[in-house]
Amino acid sequence: MISRRSILKGAGAGLAVTSLPFASVLNAKAASGDVLVAVHGATINSLDLHRTGTNRPSYQVAVNCYDRLVSFGIKTLEDGSLSYDYATIQPDIAKSWQVSDDGTVLTFTLRDDVTFQDGTPVTAEDVKWSFDRAVTVGGFPTVQMKAGGLERPDQFEAVDATTFVITLDKPSKLALPDLAVPVPFILNSKVAKANATEADPWAMEYVHKNTIGSGAFKVIRWDQGQQLVYERNDNWHGELPGVKRLILRDVPSPATRRALIERGDVQLSFDIPNKDAKELADAGVTVYSTPIENAIQVVGLNTNFEPFTDPDVRKAIAYAIPYEEIFQTAAYGRGNKMWGGPETATDPVWPQPSPYFTDLDKAREHLAKSAYADGFDVPFSIDLDQSDWMEPTAILIIEALAKIGITSTLEKIPGANWRTASLVEKRLPLHLENFGGWLNYPDYYFFWAYQDGHLFNSSNYRNDEMEALVDNALHMETDNPEWAPAIMRMIEIAYEDLPRIPLWQPALNVASNGADGYAYWFHRQLDARTLGPASS
Amino acid sequence: MERLKPILTRIAQAIPVVVGVVVISFVLTRALPGDPAVFFAGAAADAASIEQVRSELGLDQPLPVQFLYYVQDLASGDLGNSVSTGQPVATDLARRLPASLELTLAALLLSCSIAVPLGVLAATRPGSWVDHVCRVLVTTGVSMPTFFTGILLIYVFYYLLGWAPSPLGRLDFMYIEPDRVTGFFLIDAALVGDWETWLAALKQLALPAITLALFTMAPIARMTRAAMLAALSSDFIRTARAAGLTRRKILYGYALRNALLPVVTTLGMVFSFTLGANVLVEKVFAWPGIGSYAVEALVASDYAAVQGFVLAMALLFVALNLVIDIAYAAIDPRIGFESQ
């Protein structure tokens, strides 16, 4: 009988046939067969990042199955784990690039030996088509491209097969790193065009279900809501991944995921709760907890709520928060503390600890000085979907506020409303927020979270000096002498005005039991390109 | 033909119900707080891109126009696309409904095969140790939340003993789904004679089915016991006893058959709530069922998916009620369709 169990070996579902009895072989020794099984609590809803409604976990498909012009390097962190390196931008499809003297024209020379998975060469024409697609389809990809100054198709030109030119409206330090994020991935435009229709010129339907890139993997099987199977592209231009086949299973229950990784039936459990991370690490399972760059869990104080316009009220709250207790209870001590820092910032780094700490006497002093010495009532809003960290945090803060005379009640908001209420309408007086910026510049964080009207400025904060500082610094090179002082001033204003009170920098937790080479990436998705079976 | 006509009448009677469900599900989803355009515009959306997503989803149209489009699509069998799964709703339902049905039916089969005999035994010996065991068992089963039972079973049978396979959904990753005929893995695998896959599917099914069975045993056992007690103390049983019929004949021939009516009714109710409400079991066992699908769609304000789910469930219940009515008629000839 021909076995239909070809999934673990051979070229693809239905293609290769084998009669090996995998059922008995694989379970304990999946790793030795170059096959790894990973589990995550999320689900992938599209193979195409550009599609409307594609969720964050799906971004990993763009990373694993497609290439970009440039990529970030990889570095080893102090604890020995791997992380992408924001400081190094290295060649990917582009073997070299030049920036014009005025910084507005970027000329890329492409490698001429890279082929798509169907064997056709990757040309500048494909890059142009892919970039046009990213800036045209709207939604998140278009917004992200815009962050790097890439807004219109006429900015991209395929000069010849290996020369690609980007013309910026104004020079920006964000342009080059923005080419290394998952969004500007390069599709096989010939295949895409062959599957495009008049109603669907960008082949959204086809790319939604098929990977047509030149990347390290291709998706050979996708059962939405259940699993995704990657298979290595042995003709990939980069260093070949150690894993030949990666099976990614959707397992919603954290308890089940924990049992699976502890038993060793799966080799990687991606994005596990802080509690499990702590306990698994204590139990001897390898756990990588990498602080997420440019991200902080904060308490938002909305300026549309009268008492929060009083600076003393804001400071009173900042001194009342039981930081350490929250960090231990809600984060299980994973991540970095963001309180008790120096009085003024000494380095232009972000995030950095605020000068505030828990001191109820100071809190009472500030409140007494304010116009609300007798306290007030305020609802404390949290997102039901993120209740794992938000609920304990909110409860501890509510308890602490009660001690200084501020009465607060917990208000839980379901997931779909949360974004509307907190970020779009910005109507929640006291709430929690956790924006993290992909591009690792302090000014990029301030742009999204401290500028008037911007999405993650859930506090309706506006400060004219901050507006000017961010506008000026955002596209400036970091070696410009004006840049560092500008950032320090931003931090100073942020910690004086306190529209957002930092709590801690969260960590991304990944448990491994039989897999090596996990690397942290800013996009917080699983990059399979460095993964391999454990060597021991 | 004589028997077919009342069935057709019943189906015709269901049409207004379905129309009502279509209208209500549409209105209710729109009444959900939350804005799908914001949700699906992604992490870093600005106002313009949210508007773009809104028009792409057709949500910028006035409600009556949206409804018209929805009905038009529905008439051609198109349930729309789910944004949260990225698949057509019809595809999602076709894949997930059999998964839920297989789990629920297996659980109910197991549950009935234990609960009904247990109920009968308890009724024939009220106050005896069997009765007490029955009471303790069903009380424990129903008072433990399903996710707790599920995790407990995983802990004991998978984590500690290693008897159960990895709780990874309907099939372990080294097996490929059997070719789809009914969508029930046990049936599909049996149809092509792939017993290895059949066994694997059964193993995956065992723990979640036991979890659900434990939970659903209580109402069935209690109802069987109560109905049997009532039947056993009724006049016709006394007459039968007086006539000297065998105990076996009395118990199974007359009492049980009369007691079955309320049991079947309870079964129908248990089935319907289990199918929609086993979200927790689905989550714990990574079972790709309809319950978690509906909940996730609701959380994301995924209109098409919610509507499709409600509609599918409505149709299913119409069918279920029909089956139960037919079962009534088979069990008790006094009940005919004509009398309703």
Short mmCIF file of N, CA and C in Angstrom, two decimals, chain A residues 202-279:
data_model
loop_
_atom_site.label_atom_id
_atom_site.label_comp_id
_atom_site.label_asym_id
_atom_site.label_seq_id
_atom_site.Cartn_x
_atom_site.Cartn_y
_atom_site.Cartn_z
N TRP A 202 -3.24 42.19 -8.24
CA TRP A 202 -2.05 41.87 -7.45
C TRP A 202 -2.06 40.42 -7.02
N ALA A 203 -2.90 39.59 -7.62
CA ALA A 203 -2.93 38.14 -7.35
C ALA A 203 -3.08 37.86 -5.85
N MET A 204 -3.92 38.64 -5.18
CA MET A 204 -4.09 38.46 -3.73
C MET A 204 -4.61 37.07 -3.41
N GLU A 205 -5.53 36.58 -4.23
CA GLU A 205 -6.12 35.28 -3.94
C GLU A 205 -5.09 34.16 -4.06
N TYR A 206 -4.23 34.27 -5.08
CA TYR A 206 -3.25 33.21 -5.31
C TYR A 206 -2.15 33.22 -4.23
N VAL A 207 -1.63 34.40 -3.96
CA VAL A 207 -0.53 34.50 -3.00
C VAL A 207 -1.01 34.20 -1.58
N HIS A 208 -2.29 34.41 -1.36
CA HIS A 208 -2.90 34.07 -0.07
C HIS A 208 -2.67 32.59 0.26
N LYS A 209 -2.67 31.75 -0.76
CA LYS A 209 -2.59 30.31 -0.52
C LYS A 209 -1.31 29.66 -1.03
N ASN A 210 -0.47 30.43 -1.71
CA ASN A 210 0.75 29.85 -2.27
C ASN A 210 1.94 30.75 -1.97
N THR A 211 3.07 30.16 -1.65
CA THR A 211 4.27 30.97 -1.47
C THR A 211 5.06 30.94 -2.76
N ILE A 212 5.32 32.12 -3.33
CA ILE A 212 6.01 32.17 -4.62
C ILE A 212 7.25 33.04 -4.49
N GLY A 213 8.09 32.71 -3.53
CA GLY A 213 9.27 33.53 -3.30
C GLY A 213 10.56 32.81 -3.64
N SER A 214 11.65 33.36 -3.14
CA SER A 214 12.96 32.76 -3.35
C SER A 214 13.54 32.36 -2.00
N GLY A 215 12.71 32.39 -0.96
CA GLY A 215 13.21 32.26 0.40
C GLY A 215 13.65 30.87 0.81
N ALA A 216 13.99 30.75 2.09
CA ALA A 216 14.60 29.55 2.62
C ALA A 216 13.63 28.38 2.71
N PHE A 217 12.34 28.70 2.77
CA PHE A 217 11.34 27.63 2.90
C PHE A 217 10.20 27.87 1.92
N LYS A 218 9.45 26.82 1.69
CA LYS A 218 8.15 27.01 1.07
C LYS A 218 7.11 26.31 1.94
N VAL A 219 5.89 26.79 1.85
CA VAL A 219 4.82 26.16 2.61
C VAL A 219 4.26 25.04 1.76
N ILE A 220 4.37 23.81 2.23
CA ILE A 220 3.86 22.70 1.43
C ILE A 220 2.49 22.24 1.91
N ARG A 221 2.09 22.71 3.08
CA ARG A 221 0.78 22.31 3.54
C ARG A 221 0.28 23.33 4.53
N TRP A 222 -0.94 23.73 4.39
CA TRP A 222 -1.51 24.70 5.32
C TRP A 222 -2.96 24.31 5.58
N ASP A 223 -3.21 23.80 6.77
CA ASP A 223 -4.58 23.52 7.20
C ASP A 223 -4.93 24.60 8.19
N GLN A 224 -5.64 25.60 7.72
CA GLN A 224 -5.92 26.76 8.57
C GLN A 224 -6.54 26.30 9.89
N GLY A 225 -6.03 26.87 10.97
CA GLY A 225 -6.55 26.54 12.29
C GLY A 225 -5.91 25.29 12.87
N GLN A 226 -5.08 24.60 12.09
CA GLN A 226 -4.46 23.38 12.61
C GLN A 226 -2.96 23.39 12.48
N GLN A 227 -2.47 23.52 11.26
CA GLN A 227 -1.02 23.43 11.10
C GLN A 227 -0.53 24.07 9.82
N LEU A 228 0.76 24.34 9.83
CA LEU A 228 1.44 24.86 8.66
C LEU A 228 2.73 24.04 8.55
N VAL A 229 3.05 23.59 7.36
CA VAL A 229 4.26 22.80 7.20
C VAL A 229 5.21 23.52 6.24
N TYR A 230 6.39 23.84 6.75
CA TYR A 230 7.43 24.44 5.92
C TYR A 230 8.36 23.35 5.42
N GLU A 231 8.80 23.50 4.19
CA GLU A 231 9.87 22.62 3.72
C GLU A 231 11.02 23.45 3.20
N ARG A 232 12.21 23.02 3.52
CA ARG A 232 13.40 23.78 3.14
C ARG A 232 13.54 23.84 1.63
N ASN A 233 13.97 25.01 1.16
CA ASN A 233 14.29 25.19 -0.25
C ASN A 233 15.79 24.94 -0.39
N ASP A 234 16.15 23.78 -0.92
CA ASP A 234 17.57 23.41 -0.93
C ASP A 234 18.39 24.27 -1.88
N ASN A 235 17.72 25.07 -2.72
CA ASN A 235 18.46 25.96 -3.61
C ASN A 235 18.56 27.38 -3.07
N TRP A 236 18.26 27.54 -1.80
CA TRP A 236 18.27 28.90 -1.25
C TRP A 236 19.67 29.49 -1.33
N HIS A 237 19.72 30.79 -1.53
CA HIS A 237 21.03 31.43 -1.72
C HIS A 237 21.79 31.61 -0.41
N GLY A 238 21.09 31.59 0.72
CA GLY A 238 21.76 31.79 2.00
C GLY A 238 22.29 30.49 2.58
N GLU A 239 22.75 30.59 3.83
CA GLU A 239 23.23 29.39 4.50
C GLU A 239 22.04 28.50 4.82
N LEU A 240 22.06 27.26 4.36
CA LEU A 240 20.87 26.41 4.46
C LEU A 240 20.49 26.15 5.92
N PRO A 241 19.21 26.27 6.24
CA PRO A 241 18.76 25.98 7.61
C PRO A 241 19.01 24.53 7.97
N GLY A 242 19.21 24.27 9.25
CA GLY A 242 19.45 22.90 9.68
C GLY A 242 18.20 22.05 9.65
N VAL A 243 17.04 22.70 9.68
CA VAL A 243 15.80 21.95 9.70
C VAL A 243 15.29 21.78 8.27
N LYS A 244 14.94 20.54 7.95
CA LYS A 244 14.49 20.26 6.60
C LYS A 244 12.98 20.49 6.50
N ARG A 245 12.32 20.15 7.55
CA ARG A 245 10.87 20.34 7.55
C ARG A 245 10.44 20.83 8.92
N LEU A 246 9.65 21.88 8.93
CA LEU A 246 9.18 22.42 10.21
C LEU A 246 7.66 22.35 10.21
N ILE A 247 7.14 21.65 11.20
CA ILE A 247 5.69 21.54 11.32
C ILE A 247 5.25 22.47 12.44
N LEU A 248 4.43 23.42 12.11
CA LEU A 248 3.97 24.39 13.10
C LEU A 248 2.51 24.11 13.41
N ARG A 249 2.25 23.69 14.63
CA ARG A 249 0.89 23.32 15.02
C ARG A 249 0.24 24.41 15.86
N ASP A 250 -1.04 24.65 15.63
CA ASP A 250 -1.78 25.61 16.44
C ASP A 250 -2.35 24.88 17.66
N VAL A 251 -1.89 25.26 18.83
CA VAL A 251 -2.43 24.66 20.06
C VAL A 251 -2.86 25.80 20.99
N PRO A 252 -4.15 26.09 21.04
CA PRO A 252 -4.58 27.28 21.76
C PRO A 252 -4.31 27.23 23.27
N SER A 253 -4.41 26.06 23.88
CA SER A 253 -4.32 26.02 25.33
C SER A 253 -2.87 26.02 25.81
N PRO A 254 -2.48 27.02 26.62
CA PRO A 254 -1.10 27.07 27.12
C PRO A 254 -0.73 25.84 27.93
N ALA A 255 -1.70 25.28 28.65
CA ALA A 255 -1.41 24.10 29.47
C ALA A 255 -1.02 22.92 28.59
N THR A 256 -1.72 22.75 27.48
CA THR A 256 -1.41 21.67 26.55
C THR A 256 -0.04 21.88 25.92
N ARG A 257 0.23 23.13 25.53
CA ARG A 257 1.53 23.42 24.93
C ARG A 257 2.66 23.10 25.91
N ARG A 258 2.39 23.39 27.16
CA ARG A 258 3.41 23.14 28.16
C ARG A 258 3.66 21.65 28.33
N ALA A 259 2.57 20.86 28.36
CA ALA A 259 2.74 19.40 28.48
C ALA A 259 3.54 18.87 27.29
N LEU A 260 3.25 19.40 26.09
CA LEU A 260 3.91 18.91 24.88
C LEU A 260 5.41 19.19 24.89
N ILE A 261 5.78 20.40 25.32
CA ILE A 261 7.20 20.74 25.28
C ILE A 261 7.94 20.02 26.40
N GLU A 262 7.27 19.85 27.54
CA GLU A 262 7.94 19.17 28.65
C GLU A 262 8.18 17.70 28.32
N ARG A 263 7.22 17.11 27.63
CA ARG A 263 7.37 15.71 27.24
C ARG A 263 8.38 15.56 26.10
N GLY A 264 8.66 16.65 25.40
CA GLY A 264 9.60 16.58 24.29
C GLY A 264 8.98 16.09 23.01
N ASP A 265 7.66 16.03 22.93
CA ASP A 265 7.01 15.63 21.69
C ASP A 265 7.02 16.75 20.66
N VAL A 266 7.17 17.96 21.14
CA VAL A 266 7.44 19.07 20.22
C VAL A 266 8.76 19.68 20.65
N GLN A 267 9.45 20.30 19.69
CA GLN A 267 10.80 20.78 20.00
C GLN A 267 10.83 22.26 20.34
N LEU A 268 9.76 22.98 19.96
CA LEU A 268 9.77 24.42 20.19
C LEU A 268 8.38 24.88 20.55
N SER A 269 8.27 25.68 21.59
CA SER A 269 6.98 26.26 21.93
C SER A 269 7.16 27.77 21.89
N PHE A 270 6.49 28.39 20.95
CA PHE A 270 6.76 29.79 20.66
C PHE A 270 5.81 30.71 21.41
N ASP A 271 6.36 31.78 21.98
CA ASP A 271 5.57 32.80 22.67
C ASP A 271 4.75 32.21 23.81
N ILE A 272 5.44 31.73 24.82
CA ILE A 272 4.74 31.12 25.95
C ILE A 272 4.51 32.17 27.04
N PRO A 273 3.50 31.98 27.88
CA PRO A 273 3.23 32.94 28.95
C PRO A 273 4.41 33.04 29.92
N ASN A 274 4.52 34.20 30.56
CA ASN A 274 5.62 34.43 31.50
C ASN A 274 5.67 33.38 32.59
N LYS A 275 4.50 32.98 33.05
CA LYS A 275 4.44 32.02 34.14
C LYS A 275 5.07 30.69 33.72
N ASP A 276 4.66 30.21 32.53
CA ASP A 276 5.23 28.97 32.03
C ASP A 276 6.72 29.11 31.80
N ALA A 277 7.13 30.28 31.30
CA ALA A 277 8.55 30.50 31.03
C ALA A 277 9.36 30.32 32.31
N LYS A 278 8.86 30.92 33.38
CA LYS A 278 9.58 30.84 34.64
C LYS A 278 9.63 29.39 35.13
N GLU A 279 8.47 28.74 35.10
CA GLU A 279 8.41 27.39 35.67
C GLU A 279 9.13 26.37 34.80
#
